[in-house]
PDB file of C-alpha atoms in Angstrom:
ATOM      1  CA  MET A   1      -1.241 -44.855   8.707  1.00  0.00           C
ATOM      2  CA  PRO A   2       0.371 -41.827  10.323  1.00  0.00           C
ATOM      3  CA  ALA A   3      -1.510 -38.289   9.844  1.00  0.00           C
ATOM      4  CA  LYS A   4      -0.728 -36.383   7.100  1.00  0.00           C
ATOM      5  CA  ASN A   5       1.055 -33.147   7.818  1.00  0.00           C
ATOM      6  CA  TYR A   6      -0.349 -30.498   5.937  1.00  0.00           C
ATOM      7  CA  TYR A   7       2.683 -28.296   6.762  1.00  0.00           C
ATOM      8  CA  THR A   8       4.685 -30.221   4.730  1.00  0.00           C
ATOM      9  CA  LYS A   9       2.537 -31.655   1.478  1.00  0.00           C
ATOM     10  CA  HIS A  10       3.239 -27.978  -0.548  1.00  0.00           C
ATOM     11  CA  GLY A  11       6.579 -27.285   0.458  1.00  0.00           C
ATOM     12  CA  HIS A  12       6.637 -23.974   1.750  1.00  0.00           C
ATOM     13  CA  ALA A  13       6.772 -25.480   5.798  1.00  0.00           C
ATOM     14  CA  ARG A  14       9.526 -27.775   7.302  1.00  0.00           C
ATOM     15  CA  LYS A  15      10.503 -28.180  10.121  1.00  0.00           C
ATOM     16  CA  ASN A  16      12.029 -24.315  11.684  1.00  0.00           C
ATOM     17  CA  ALA A  17      12.091 -23.098   8.006  1.00  0.00           C
ATOM     18  CA  THR A  18       8.786 -21.846   6.112  1.00  0.00           C
ATOM     19  CA  THR A  19       8.870 -18.971   3.137  1.00  0.00           C
ATOM     20  CA  ARG A  20       8.193 -16.010   3.084  1.00  0.00           C
ATOM     21  CA  THR A  21       5.000 -16.776   0.987  1.00  0.00           C
ATOM     22  CA  PHE A  22       3.526 -19.000   3.168  1.00  0.00           C
ATOM     23  CA  GLN A  23       4.402 -16.673   6.742  1.00  0.00           C
ATOM     24  CA  CYS A  24       2.624 -13.915   4.513  1.00  0.00           C
ATOM     25  CA  TRP A  25      -0.141 -16.357   4.373  1.00  0.00           C
ATOM     26  CA  CYS A  26      -0.027 -17.565   7.801  1.00  0.00           C
ATOM     27  CA  ASN A  27       0.145 -13.530   9.352  1.00  0.00           C
ATOM     28  CA  MET A  28      -2.699 -13.331   6.621  1.00  0.00           C
ATOM     29  CA  ARG A  29      -4.744 -15.428   8.715  1.00  0.00           C
ATOM     30  CA  ASN A  30      -4.096 -14.777  11.553  1.00  0.00           C
ATOM     31  CA  ARG A  31      -5.258 -10.932  11.782  1.00  0.00           C
ATOM     32  CA  CYS A  32      -8.099 -11.426  10.555  1.00  0.00           C
ATOM     33  CA  THR A  33      -9.382 -14.377  12.142  1.00  0.00           C
ATOM     34  CA  ASN A  34      -7.502 -15.089  15.299  1.00  0.00           C
ATOM     35  CA  PRO A  35      -8.662 -12.735  18.696  1.00  0.00           C
ATOM     36  CA  LYS A  36      -5.663 -12.841  20.720  1.00  0.00           C
ATOM     37  CA  TYR A  37      -3.332 -11.507  17.134  1.00  0.00           C
ATOM     38  CA  VAL A  38      -1.395  -7.900  17.871  1.00  0.00           C
ATOM     39  CA  SER A  39      -3.097  -6.597  14.662  1.00  0.00           C
ATOM     40  CA  PHE A  40      -6.450  -8.120  14.890  1.00  0.00           C
ATOM     41  CA  HIS A  41      -7.976  -5.141  15.814  1.00  0.00           C
ATOM     42  CA  LYS A  42      -7.144  -3.496  12.821  1.00  0.00           C
ATOM     43  CA  TYR A  43      -8.367  -6.413  10.235  1.00  0.00           C
ATOM     44  CA  GLY A  44     -10.640  -9.378  11.687  1.00  0.00           C
ATOM     45  CA  GLY A  45     -11.942  -6.763  14.451  1.00  0.00           C
ATOM     46  CA  LYS A  46     -12.779  -4.131  11.427  1.00  0.00           C
ATOM     47  CA  GLY A  47     -14.894  -7.194   9.444  1.00  0.00           C
ATOM     48  CA  ILE A  48     -11.624  -7.375   6.957  1.00  0.00           C
ATOM     49  CA  THR A  49     -12.236 -11.463   6.099  1.00  0.00           C
ATOM     50  CA  VAL A  50     -10.341 -13.664   3.943  1.00  0.00           C
ATOM     51  CA  CYS A  51     -12.380 -15.355   1.084  1.00  0.00           C
ATOM     52  CA  GLN A  52     -12.966 -18.901   1.882  1.00  0.00           C
ATOM     53  CA  ARG A  53     -10.665 -20.348  -1.060  1.00  0.00           C
ATOM     54  CA  TRP A  54      -7.424 -18.708   0.751  1.00  0.00           C
ATOM     55  CA  THR A  55      -8.632 -19.356   4.039  1.00  0.00           C
ATOM     56  CA  SER A  56      -8.993 -23.124   3.456  1.00  0.00           C
ATOM     57  CA  SER A  57      -5.713 -23.599   1.387  1.00  0.00           C
ATOM     58  CA  PHE A  58      -2.315 -22.205   1.101  1.00  0.00           C
ATOM     59  CA  GLU A  59      -2.190 -23.874  -2.559  1.00  0.00           C
ATOM     60  CA  ALA A  60      -5.070 -21.716  -3.562  1.00  0.00           C
ATOM     61  CA  PHE A  61      -3.553 -18.858  -2.471  1.00  0.00           C
ATOM     62  CA  LEU A  62      -0.365 -19.931  -4.410  1.00  0.00           C
ATOM     63  CA  GLU A  63      -2.520 -20.447  -7.025  1.00  0.00           C
ATOM     64  CA  ASP A  64      -3.940 -17.332  -7.054  1.00  0.00           C
ATOM     65  CA  MET A  65      -0.917 -14.546  -5.924  1.00  0.00           C
ATOM     66  CA  GLY A  66       1.649 -16.617  -6.425  1.00  0.00           C
ATOM     67  CA  GLU A  67       5.343 -16.268  -4.791  1.00  0.00           C
ATOM     68  CA  CYS A  68       6.301 -13.244  -2.564  1.00  0.00           C
ATOM     69  CA  PRO A  69       8.835 -11.434  -4.304  1.00  0.00           C
ATOM     70  CA  PRO A  70      11.294  -9.944  -2.419  1.00  0.00           C
ATOM     71  CA  LYS A  71      11.231  -7.143  -0.596  1.00  0.00           C
ATOM     72  CA  LEU A  72       7.121  -7.658  -0.649  1.00  0.00           C
ATOM     73  CA  GLU A  73       3.717  -7.980   0.888  1.00  0.00           C
ATOM     74  CA  ILE A  74       0.584  -8.809   0.612  1.00  0.00           C
ATOM     75  CA  ASP A  75      -1.638  -5.263  -0.008  1.00  0.00           C
ATOM     76  CA  ARG A  76      -5.458  -4.920  -0.529  1.00  0.00           C
ATOM     77  CA  TYR A  77      -5.653  -3.298  -3.636  1.00  0.00           C
ATOM     78  CA  PRO A  78      -7.899  -1.370  -5.218  1.00  0.00           C
ATOM     79  CA  ASN A  79      -9.713  -1.098  -2.249  1.00  0.00           C
ATOM     80  CA  ARG A  80      -8.017  -1.617   1.048  1.00  0.00           C
ATOM     81  CA  ASP A  81     -10.950  -1.290   2.630  1.00  0.00           C
ATOM     82  CA  GLY A  82     -11.971  -4.574   1.318  1.00  0.00           C
ATOM     83  CA  ASN A  83     -11.173  -8.726   1.825  1.00  0.00           C
ATOM     84  CA  TYR A  84      -8.237 -10.412   1.120  1.00  0.00           C
ATOM     85  CA  GLU A  85      -9.552 -12.087  -2.362  1.00  0.00           C
ATOM     86  CA  PRO A  86      -8.500 -12.480  -5.616  1.00  0.00           C
ATOM     87  CA  GLY A  87      -8.770  -8.801  -7.501  1.00  0.00           C
ATOM     88  CA  ASN A  88      -8.497  -7.121  -4.344  1.00  0.00           C
ATOM     89  CA  CYS A  89      -4.777  -8.009  -3.136  1.00  0.00           C
ATOM     90  CA  ARG A  90      -0.903  -7.418  -4.717  1.00  0.00           C
ATOM     91  CA  TRP A  91       2.427  -8.354  -3.249  1.00  0.00           C
ATOM     92  CA  ALA A  92       3.177  -4.142  -2.500  1.00  0.00           C
ATOM     93  CA  THR A  93       6.207  -2.149  -1.483  1.00  0.00           C
ATOM     94  CA  LYS A  94       6.358  -1.259   1.518  1.00  0.00           C
ATOM     95  CA  LYS A  95       5.978   2.880   0.048  1.00  0.00           C
ATOM     96  CA  GLN A  96       2.949   1.425  -2.301  1.00  0.00           C
ATOM     97  CA  GLN A  97       1.494   0.270   1.425  1.00  0.00           C
ATOM     98  CA  ALA A  98       1.904   3.487   3.022  1.00  0.00           C
ATOM     99  CA  ARG A  99       0.135   5.292   0.345  1.00  0.00           C
ATOM    100  CA  ASN A 100      -2.757   2.727   0.614  1.00  0.00           C
ATOM    101  CA  ARG A 101      -3.110   3.747   4.136  1.00  0.00           C
ATOM    102  CA  GLU A 102      -6.641   4.748   5.761  1.00  0.00           C
ATOM    103  CA  THR A 103      -4.913   7.644   7.662  1.00  0.00           C
ATOM    104  CA  ASN A 104      -3.819   9.032   3.859  1.00  0.00           C
ATOM    105  CA  ARG A 105      -5.495  12.549   2.585  1.00  0.00           C
ATOM    106  CA  VAL A 106      -6.439  11.709  -0.856  1.00  0.00           C
ATOM    107  CA  PHE A 107      -7.333  14.939  -3.267  1.00  0.00           C
ATOM    108  CA  THR A 108      -8.612  15.489  -6.228  1.00  0.00           C
ATOM    109  CA  VAL A 109      -7.201  18.547  -8.121  1.00  0.00           C
ATOM    110  CA  PHE A 110      -6.939  19.259 -11.638  1.00  0.00           C
ATOM    111  CA  GLY A 111      -8.433  16.649 -12.536  1.00  0.00           C
ATOM    112  CA  ILE A 112      -5.624  14.376 -10.400  1.00  0.00           C
ATOM    113  CA  THR A 113      -7.164  11.621  -7.182  1.00  0.00           C
ATOM    114  CA  ALA A 114      -3.880  11.380  -5.340  1.00  0.00           C
ATOM    115  CA  SER A 115      -2.469  11.593  -1.906  1.00  0.00           C
ATOM    116  CA  VAL A 116      -0.446  14.830  -0.384  1.00  0.00           C
ATOM    117  CA  THR A 117       2.725  13.046  -0.489  1.00  0.00           C
ATOM    118  CA  GLU A 118       1.720  11.782  -4.364  1.00  0.00           C
ATOM    119  CA  LEU A 119       1.143  15.610  -5.263  1.00  0.00           C
ATOM    120  CA  ALA A 120       4.059  16.674  -3.546  1.00  0.00           C
ATOM    121  CA  GLU A 121       6.138  13.920  -5.460  1.00  0.00           C
ATOM    122  CA  LEU A 122       4.489  14.767  -8.516  1.00  0.00           C
ATOM    123  CA  PHE A 123       5.053  18.406  -8.825  1.00  0.00           C
ATOM    124  CA  GLY A 124       8.592  18.544  -7.475  1.00  0.00           C
ATOM    125  CA  MET A 125       7.635  19.607  -4.084  1.00  0.00           C
ATOM    126  CA  PRO A 126       9.159  19.364  -0.618  1.00  0.00           C
ATOM    127  CA  GLN A 127       6.464  17.234   0.975  1.00  0.00           C
ATOM    128  CA  HIS A 128       7.158  19.263   4.167  1.00  0.00           C
ATOM    129  CA  THR A 129       6.196  22.518   2.424  1.00  0.00           C
ATOM    130  CA  LEU A 130       2.854  21.104   0.940  1.00  0.00           C
ATOM    131  CA  PHE A 131       1.914  19.753   3.802  1.00  0.00           C
ATOM    132  CA  SER A 132       2.762  22.763   6.031  1.00  0.00           C
ATOM    133  CA  ARG A 133       0.616  25.141   3.653  1.00  0.00           C
ATOM    134  CA  LEU A 134      -2.094  22.888   4.156  1.00  0.00           C
ATOM    135  CA  ASP A 135      -1.881  22.388   8.260  1.00  0.00           C
ATOM    136  CA  ILE A 136      -0.514  25.710   9.558  1.00  0.00           C
ATOM    137  CA  GLN A 137      -1.084  27.703   6.901  1.00  0.00           C
ATOM    138  CA  LYS A 138      -4.625  26.252   5.861  1.00  0.00           C
ATOM    139  CA  TRP A 139      -4.387  27.130   2.153  1.00  0.00           C
ATOM    140  CA  THR A 140      -6.130  25.375   0.016  1.00  0.00           C
ATOM    141  CA  ILE A 141      -4.726  22.388  -2.051  1.00  0.00           C
ATOM    142  CA  GLU A 142      -5.278  24.125  -5.426  1.00  0.00           C
ATOM    143  CA  LYS A 143      -3.190  27.314  -3.918  1.00  0.00           C
ATOM    144  CA  ALA A 144      -1.011  25.350  -1.975  1.00  0.00           C
ATOM    145  CA  LEU A 145       0.369  23.558  -5.012  1.00  0.00           C
ATOM    146  CA  THR A 146       0.540  25.851  -7.343  1.00  0.00           C
ATOM    147  CA  PHE A 147       1.975  29.212  -4.990  1.00  0.00           C
ATOM    148  CA  PRO A 148       6.128  29.473  -5.855  1.00  0.00           C
ATOM    149  CA  VAL A 149       7.889  27.686  -3.541  1.00  0.00           C
ATOM    150  CA  LYS A 150      10.596  29.817  -1.530  1.00  0.00           C
ATOM    151  CA  CYS A 151      13.711  27.620  -2.067  1.00  0.00           C
ATOM    152  CA  ARG A 152      16.458  27.675   0.805  1.00  0.00           C
ATOM    153  CA  SER A 153      19.693  25.284   0.274  1.00  0.00           C
ATOM    154  CA  ASP A 154      17.220  21.713   0.606  1.00  0.00           C
ATOM    155  CA  CYS A 155      15.249  22.652  -2.056  1.00  0.00           C
ATOM    156  CA  ALA A 156      17.632  23.078  -4.860  1.00  0.00           C
ATOM    157  CA  LYS A 157      17.513  19.205  -5.047  1.00  0.00           C
ATOM    158  CA  TYR A 158      13.022  20.236  -6.220  1.00  0.00           C
ATOM    159  CA  ARG A 159      12.402  20.704  -9.618  1.00  0.00           C
ATOM    160  CA  ILE A 160       8.366  22.415  -9.149  1.00  0.00           C
ATOM    161  CA  LEU A 161       6.465  21.424 -11.836  1.00  0.00           C
ATOM    162  CA  THR A 162       3.615  23.756 -13.254  1.00  0.00           C
ATOM    163  CA  VAL A 163       0.038  22.183 -13.472  1.00  0.00           C
ATOM    164  CA  ASP A 164       0.954  22.320 -16.871  1.00  0.00           C
ATOM    165  CA  GLN A 165       3.766  20.631 -16.330  1.00  0.00           C
ATOM    166  CA  VAL A 166       2.448  17.701 -14.514  1.00  0.00           C
ATOM    167  CA  LEU A 167      -0.761  16.905 -16.653  1.00  0.00           C
ATOM    168  CA  ARG A 168       1.537  16.231 -19.591  1.00  0.00           C
ATOM    169  CA  LYS A 169       3.975  14.252 -17.480  1.00  0.00           C
ATOM    170  CA  MET A 170       0.969  12.017 -16.341  1.00  0.00           C
ATOM    171  CA  ALA A 171      -0.795  12.030 -19.975  1.00  0.00           C
ATOM    172  CA  GLY A 172       2.998  10.619 -21.264  1.00  0.00           C
ATOM    173  CA  GLU A 173       3.535   8.089 -18.678  1.00  0.00           C
ATOM    174  CA  ASN A 174      -0.463   6.880 -19.680  1.00  0.00           C
ATOM    175  CA  ASP A 175       1.101   6.658 -23.043  1.00  0.00           C
ATOM    176  CA  HIS A 176       3.457   3.775 -22.079  1.00  0.00           C
TER     177      HIS A 176
END
């Protein structure tokens, strides 16, 4: 009897063609288990693992995560330092993944916990203005967010919000 071909039994990997979901699963496993893999040092080298259920079975991974939607990738969330396992993974956009990086600076200000980029977006402020105020001018986050923005030509597209407006906006989003 010929050996069972594991890679074709689920229909996601055939000769010269794999689905995005199967490729994502393979890459996730390699990042965490293969020391020769290019980004192993950021994952397996830091102790990040793939749960046994997913390591041993693509079908289990597919059952838990579903098909990978177009333009999305797997992301460890809500615990970016956690393992790849049910309850700590989602399909995320590049923007969501960028905001979930360990290099992001996160502040809690006015009862809001968010990255600098997210705060600039929430307050309708140019990102470069907020980064400049924090990094170059060494302002506190509170002052950086509440001090009026001097508008130049590139600033006209922004609608700068007050703290009260941001909090009302967030409360409105939470009502839905």
